[in-house]
Amino acid sequence: MNASAREPLTVVLFHSMFGLRPVELAAAERLRGRGHRVSTPDLFAGAVVGDHGLVHALEDGFALMERIGWDTIMTRARAAVRDLPANTVLGGFSMGVGVIGDLWPDRLAAAGVFLLHATTTVPEGIPSGTPVQAHVAAGDRFAPPDQLAAYQTSAARAGAQATLHSYPGAGHFYTDSSLPDHDPDATHRTWQSIDSLLDRARQRTSL
């Protein structure tokens, strides 16, 4: 194997509208354990939603996101990636997928992209064959059929190596073990797939 193929990737993980919480930090540690450099920008400047039931958490999450404001969220996101390599892999949890959607057109050289609990459109101009994955709960109201179709259509148009993974029986935020949505099997399969995406991205950056 070419030595450069073993060079670590840089990955940035964008958190959900619940704020930067243990689920994102644990994911970052998992990826670091596999040899990657991982950044977890706090787009809410320390604010998080309390653990008092999923319905109330969703309400509080939307309220927190609105209070901070999308312009501020994106200003912080752009500042967080400003000094990262152009080929930094983009990863996002729920709201973080929306952040990727706004950021990606300015970072077309991303070596790979993974979208958790939501989808976005794939911009034209990315390198052909860029590995992209979307992971959603089957029937999730936050990932409706029209958005899934838009993701797949845009990925094909852009020439991405894109896949859509849907998990029957899982809740929206199924990767978070602190929530009733959690599905351990779906979570395990998700991170196995993401490991494969990162392996592919690492191979491509070594060519």
mmCIF file of C-alpha atoms in Angstrom:
data_model
loop_
_atom_site.group_PDB
_atom_site.id
_atom_site.type_symbol
_atom_site.label_atom_id
_atom_site.label_comp_id
_atom_site.label_asym_id
_atom_site.label_seq_id
_atom_site.Cartn_x
_atom_site.Cartn_y
_atom_site.Cartn_z
ATOM 1 C CA MET A 1 0.000 0.000 0.000
ATOM 2 C CA ASN A 2 1.227 3.481 -0.822
ATOM 3 C CA ALA A 3 2.304 5.232 2.394
ATOM 4 C CA SER A 4 0.114 8.204 1.554
ATOM 5 C CA ALA A 5 -2.920 5.894 1.596
ATOM 6 C CA ARG A 6 -2.367 5.526 5.337
ATOM 7 C CA GLU A 7 -2.280 9.258 5.946
ATOM 8 C CA PRO A 8 -5.125 10.372 8.231
ATOM 9 C CA LEU A 9 -8.124 12.119 6.795
ATOM 10 C CA THR A 10 -9.451 15.304 8.323
ATOM 11 C CA VAL A 11 -13.131 15.022 9.216
ATOM 12 C CA VAL A 12 -15.448 17.745 10.502
ATOM 13 C CA LEU A 13 -18.626 16.733 12.348
ATOM 14 C CA PHE A 14 -21.523 19.183 12.621
ATOM 15 C CA HIS A 15 -23.911 18.635 15.517
ATOM 16 C CA SER A 16 -27.708 18.534 15.638
ATOM 17 C CA MET A 17 -30.097 21.237 16.803
ATOM 18 C CA PHE A 18 -29.722 19.785 20.313
ATOM 19 C CA GLY A 19 -26.230 21.301 20.450
ATOM 20 C CA LEU A 20 -22.832 19.640 20.720
ATOM 21 C CA ARG A 21 -23.541 16.598 22.890
ATOM 22 C CA PRO A 22 -21.986 13.241 23.839
ATOM 23 C CA VAL A 23 -23.282 11.535 20.670
ATOM 24 C CA GLU A 24 -21.136 13.759 18.446
ATOM 25 C CA LEU A 25 -18.160 13.713 20.792
ATOM 26 C CA ALA A 26 -18.279 9.900 20.994
ATOM 27 C CA ALA A 27 -18.480 9.675 17.212
ATOM 28 C CA ALA A 28 -15.424 11.907 16.946
ATOM 29 C CA GLU A 29 -13.489 9.719 19.380
ATOM 30 C CA ARG A 30 -14.509 6.641 17.416
ATOM 31 C CA LEU A 31 -13.146 8.145 14.210
ATOM 32 C CA ARG A 32 -9.957 9.299 15.933
ATOM 33 C CA GLY A 33 -9.470 5.723 17.087
ATOM 34 C CA ARG A 34 -9.434 4.762 13.422
ATOM 35 C CA GLY A 35 -6.658 7.199 12.675
ATOM 36 C CA HIS A 36 -8.531 10.280 11.476
ATOM 37 C CA ARG A 37 -8.188 13.900 12.588
ATOM 38 C CA VAL A 38 -11.627 15.065 13.697
ATOM 39 C CA SER A 39 -13.028 18.517 14.428
ATOM 40 C CA THR A 40 -16.338 19.045 16.270
ATOM 41 C CA PRO A 41 -17.215 22.747 16.040
ATOM 42 C CA ASP A 42 -19.697 24.023 18.604
ATOM 43 C CA LEU A 43 -22.092 26.073 16.519
ATOM 44 C CA PHE A 44 -24.233 26.951 19.560
ATOM 45 C CA ALA A 45 -21.362 28.290 21.714
ATOM 46 C CA GLY A 46 -22.046 25.860 24.548
ATOM 47 C CA ALA A 47 -25.856 25.894 24.505
ATOM 48 C CA VAL A 48 -27.512 22.464 24.548
ATOM 49 C CA VAL A 49 -31.037 21.136 24.879
ATOM 50 C CA GLY A 50 -31.828 19.454 28.196
ATOM 51 C CA ASP A 51 -32.786 15.795 28.475
ATOM 52 C CA HIS A 52 -36.487 15.887 29.302
ATOM 53 C CA GLY A 53 -38.225 13.736 26.741
ATOM 54 C CA LEU A 54 -37.922 13.654 22.981
ATOM 55 C CA VAL A 55 -41.007 15.712 22.133
ATOM 56 C CA HIS A 56 -39.969 18.571 24.397
ATOM 57 C CA ALA A 57 -36.372 18.216 23.233
ATOM 58 C CA LEU A 58 -37.470 18.679 19.622
ATOM 59 C CA GLU A 59 -39.475 21.766 20.551
ATOM 60 C CA ASP A 60 -36.547 23.181 22.514
ATOM 61 C CA GLY A 61 -34.129 22.313 19.715
ATOM 62 C CA PHE A 62 -36.110 24.235 17.128
ATOM 63 C CA ALA A 63 -36.442 27.147 19.549
ATOM 64 C CA LEU A 64 -32.710 27.157 20.305
ATOM 65 C CA MET A 65 -31.815 27.030 16.616
ATOM 66 C CA GLU A 66 -34.176 29.914 15.894
ATOM 67 C CA ARG A 67 -32.849 31.961 18.800
ATOM 68 C CA ILE A 68 -29.242 31.619 17.645
ATOM 69 C CA GLY A 69 -30.208 32.194 14.016
ATOM 70 C CA TRP A 70 -29.130 30.403 10.874
ATOM 71 C CA ASP A 71 -26.817 33.226 9.780
ATOM 72 C CA THR A 72 -24.879 32.949 13.042
ATOM 73 C CA ILE A 73 -24.784 29.155 12.804
ATOM 74 C CA MET A 74 -23.353 29.312 9.290
ATOM 75 C CA THR A 75 -20.886 32.068 10.165
ATOM 76 C CA ARG A 76 -19.527 29.838 12.912
ATOM 77 C CA ALA A 77 -19.466 26.801 10.608
ATOM 78 C CA ARG A 78 -17.509 28.652 7.929
ATOM 79 C CA ALA A 79 -15.054 29.953 10.507
ATOM 80 C CA ALA A 80 -14.597 26.420 11.856
ATOM 81 C CA VAL A 81 -13.530 25.007 8.479
ATOM 82 C CA ARG A 82 -11.617 28.021 7.186
ATOM 83 C CA ASP A 83 -8.200 26.597 8.059
ATOM 84 C CA LEU A 84 -9.019 22.924 7.419
ATOM 85 C CA PRO A 85 -7.736 21.164 4.281
ATOM 86 C CA ALA A 86 -9.844 21.593 1.157
ATOM 87 C CA ASN A 87 -10.474 17.830 1.026
ATOM 88 C CA THR A 88 -11.798 17.630 4.606
ATOM 89 C CA VAL A 89 -14.599 15.066 4.887
ATOM 90 C CA LEU A 90 -17.931 16.614 5.879
ATOM 91 C CA GLY A 91 -20.202 14.797 8.328
ATOM 92 C CA GLY A 92 -23.406 16.005 9.921
ATOM 93 C CA PHE A 93 -26.094 14.950 12.384
ATOM 94 C CA SER A 94 -29.640 16.099 11.549
ATOM 95 C CA MET A 95 -29.352 19.924 11.589
ATOM 96 C CA GLY A 96 -25.691 19.420 10.776
ATOM 97 C CA VAL A 97 -26.766 18.036 7.405
ATOM 98 C CA GLY A 98 -28.380 21.402 6.688
ATOM 99 C CA VAL A 99 -25.088 23.047 7.589
ATOM 100 C CA ILE A 100 -23.336 20.792 5.075
ATOM 101 C CA GLY A 101 -25.926 21.692 2.455
ATOM 102 C CA ASP A 102 -25.005 25.375 2.749
ATOM 103 C CA LEU A 103 -21.269 24.788 3.132
ATOM 104 C CA TRP A 104 -20.632 22.132 0.493
ATOM 105 C CA PRO A 105 -20.885 24.358 -2.612
ATOM 106 C CA ASP A 106 -17.900 26.303 -1.249
ATOM 107 C CA ARG A 107 -15.953 23.116 -0.425
ATOM 108 C CA LEU A 108 -16.375 21.031 -3.552
ATOM 109 C CA ALA A 109 -13.059 19.249 -2.988
ATOM 110 C CA ALA A 110 -14.369 17.379 0.090
ATOM 111 C CA ALA A 111 -12.967 13.836 -0.077
ATOM 112 C CA GLY A 112 -16.261 12.403 1.157
ATOM 113 C CA VAL A 113 -19.527 13.359 2.804
ATOM 114 C CA PHE A 114 -21.818 11.488 5.203
ATOM 115 C CA LEU A 115 -25.273 12.654 6.189
ATOM 116 C CA LEU A 116 -26.975 11.298 9.315
ATOM 117 C CA HIS A 117 -30.728 11.588 9.967
ATOM 118 C CA ALA A 118 -31.389 13.911 7.028
ATOM 119 C CA THR A 119 -30.378 14.512 3.430
ATOM 120 C CA THR A 120 -29.321 17.444 1.306
ATOM 121 C CA THR A 121 -28.694 18.039 -2.373
ATOM 122 C CA VAL A 122 -25.304 17.205 -3.836
ATOM 123 C CA PRO A 123 -23.759 20.206 -5.615
ATOM 124 C CA GLU A 124 -22.419 19.977 -9.133
ATOM 125 C CA GLY A 125 -18.696 20.478 -9.527
ATOM 126 C CA ILE A 126 -17.535 17.856 -7.014
ATOM 127 C CA PRO A 127 -14.830 15.413 -8.178
ATOM 128 C CA SER A 128 -16.420 12.534 -10.059
ATOM 129 C CA GLY A 129 -16.902 9.503 -7.835
ATOM 130 C CA THR A 130 -16.812 11.408 -4.534
ATOM 131 C CA PRO A 131 -18.170 8.958 -1.938
ATOM 132 C CA VAL A 132 -21.369 10.222 -0.326
ATOM 133 C CA GLN A 133 -23.697 8.428 2.093
ATOM 134 C CA ALA A 134 -27.060 9.346 3.601
ATOM 135 C CA HIS A 135 -28.409 7.389 6.583
ATOM 136 C CA VAL A 136 -32.025 7.855 7.670
ATOM 137 C CA ALA A 137 -34.745 6.060 9.572
ATOM 138 C CA ALA A 138 -37.336 4.556 7.240
ATOM 139 C CA GLY A 139 -40.428 6.757 7.146
ATOM 140 C CA ASP A 140 -38.747 9.586 9.073
ATOM 141 C CA ARG A 141 -40.791 12.778 8.758
ATOM 142 C CA PHE A 142 -37.522 14.723 8.713
ATOM 143 C CA ALA A 143 -36.420 12.787 5.619
ATOM 144 C CA PRO A 144 -39.573 12.754 3.430
ATOM 145 C CA PRO A 145 -39.676 11.035 0.042
ATOM 146 C CA ASP A 146 -39.246 14.248 -1.956
ATOM 147 C CA GLN A 147 -36.034 15.087 -0.101
ATOM 148 C CA LEU A 148 -34.687 11.564 -0.559
ATOM 149 C CA ALA A 149 -35.452 11.784 -4.274
ATOM 150 C CA ALA A 150 -33.761 15.188 -4.533
ATOM 151 C CA TYR A 151 -30.660 13.768 -2.852
ATOM 152 C CA GLN A 152 -30.493 10.815 -5.236
ATOM 153 C CA THR A 153 -31.199 12.889 -8.352
ATOM 154 C CA SER A 154 -28.628 15.534 -7.472
ATOM 155 C CA ALA A 155 -26.037 12.893 -6.583
ATOM 156 C CA ALA A 156 -26.446 11.217 -9.954
ATOM 157 C CA ARG A 157 -26.234 14.566 -11.761
ATOM 158 C CA ALA A 158 -23.073 15.501 -9.858
ATOM 159 C CA GLY A 159 -21.385 12.167 -10.534
ATOM 160 C CA ALA A 160 -21.082 11.195 -6.863
ATOM 161 C CA GLN A 161 -20.640 7.613 -5.705
ATOM 162 C CA ALA A 162 -23.730 7.995 -3.538
ATOM 163 C CA THR A 163 -25.770 5.596 -1.444
ATOM 164 C CA LEU A 164 -28.937 5.944 0.610
ATOM 165 C CA HIS A 165 -29.265 3.751 3.706
ATOM 166 C CA SER A 166 -32.723 3.439 5.270
ATOM 167 C CA TYR A 167 -33.345 1.657 8.583
ATOM 168 C CA PRO A 168 -36.848 0.233 9.214
ATOM 169 C CA GLY A 169 -38.062 0.517 12.788
ATOM 170 C CA ALA A 170 -35.468 3.088 13.822
ATOM 171 C CA GLY A 171 -36.344 6.502 15.235
ATOM 172 C CA HIS A 172 -35.181 9.791 13.741
ATOM 173 C CA PHE A 173 -32.042 10.228 15.871
ATOM 174 C CA TYR A 174 -31.313 6.509 16.133
ATOM 175 C CA THR A 175 -27.544 6.931 16.667
ATOM 176 C CA ASP A 176 -28.007 8.699 20.017
ATOM 177 C CA SER A 177 -28.032 6.163 22.855
ATOM 178 C CA SER A 178 -29.478 8.765 25.246
ATOM 179 C CA LEU A 179 -32.745 9.041 23.287
ATOM 180 C CA PRO A 180 -35.691 6.653 22.896
ATOM 181 C CA ASP A 181 -35.030 6.777 19.135
ATOM 182 C CA HIS A 182 -31.860 4.752 19.622
ATOM 183 C CA ASP A 183 -31.399 1.617 17.535
ATOM 184 C CA PRO A 184 -28.110 -0.166 18.352
ATOM 185 C CA ASP A 185 -28.132 -2.398 15.266
ATOM 186 C CA ALA A 186 -28.849 0.489 12.888
ATOM 187 C CA THR A 187 -26.155 2.539 14.613
ATOM 188 C CA HIS A 188 -23.611 -0.244 14.224
ATOM 189 C CA ARG A 189 -24.416 -0.694 10.541
ATOM 190 C CA THR A 190 -24.267 3.057 9.979
ATOM 191 C CA TRP A 191 -20.765 3.412 11.380
ATOM 192 C CA GLN A 192 -19.570 0.335 9.515
ATOM 193 C CA SER A 193 -20.728 1.978 6.296
ATOM 194 C CA ILE A 194 -19.080 5.264 7.226
ATOM 195 C CA ASP A 195 -15.811 3.402 7.886
ATOM 196 C CA SER A 196 -16.043 2.055 4.334
ATOM 197 C CA LEU A 197 -16.698 5.550 2.976
ATOM 198 C CA LEU A 198 -13.647 6.900 4.791
ATOM 199 C CA ASP A 199 -11.511 4.027 3.511
ATOM 200 C CA ARG A 200 -12.620 4.890 -0.020
ATOM 201 C CA ALA A 201 -11.969 8.601 0.552
ATOM 202 C CA ARG A 202 -8.504 7.845 1.905
ATOM 203 C CA GLN A 203 -7.684 5.710 -1.131
ATOM 204 C CA ARG A 204 -8.823 8.468 -3.486
ATOM 205 C CA THR A 205 -6.695 11.115 -1.761
ATOM 206 C CA SER A 206 -3.623 8.896 -2.196
ATOM 207 C CA LEU A 207 -3.978 8.655 -6.007
#
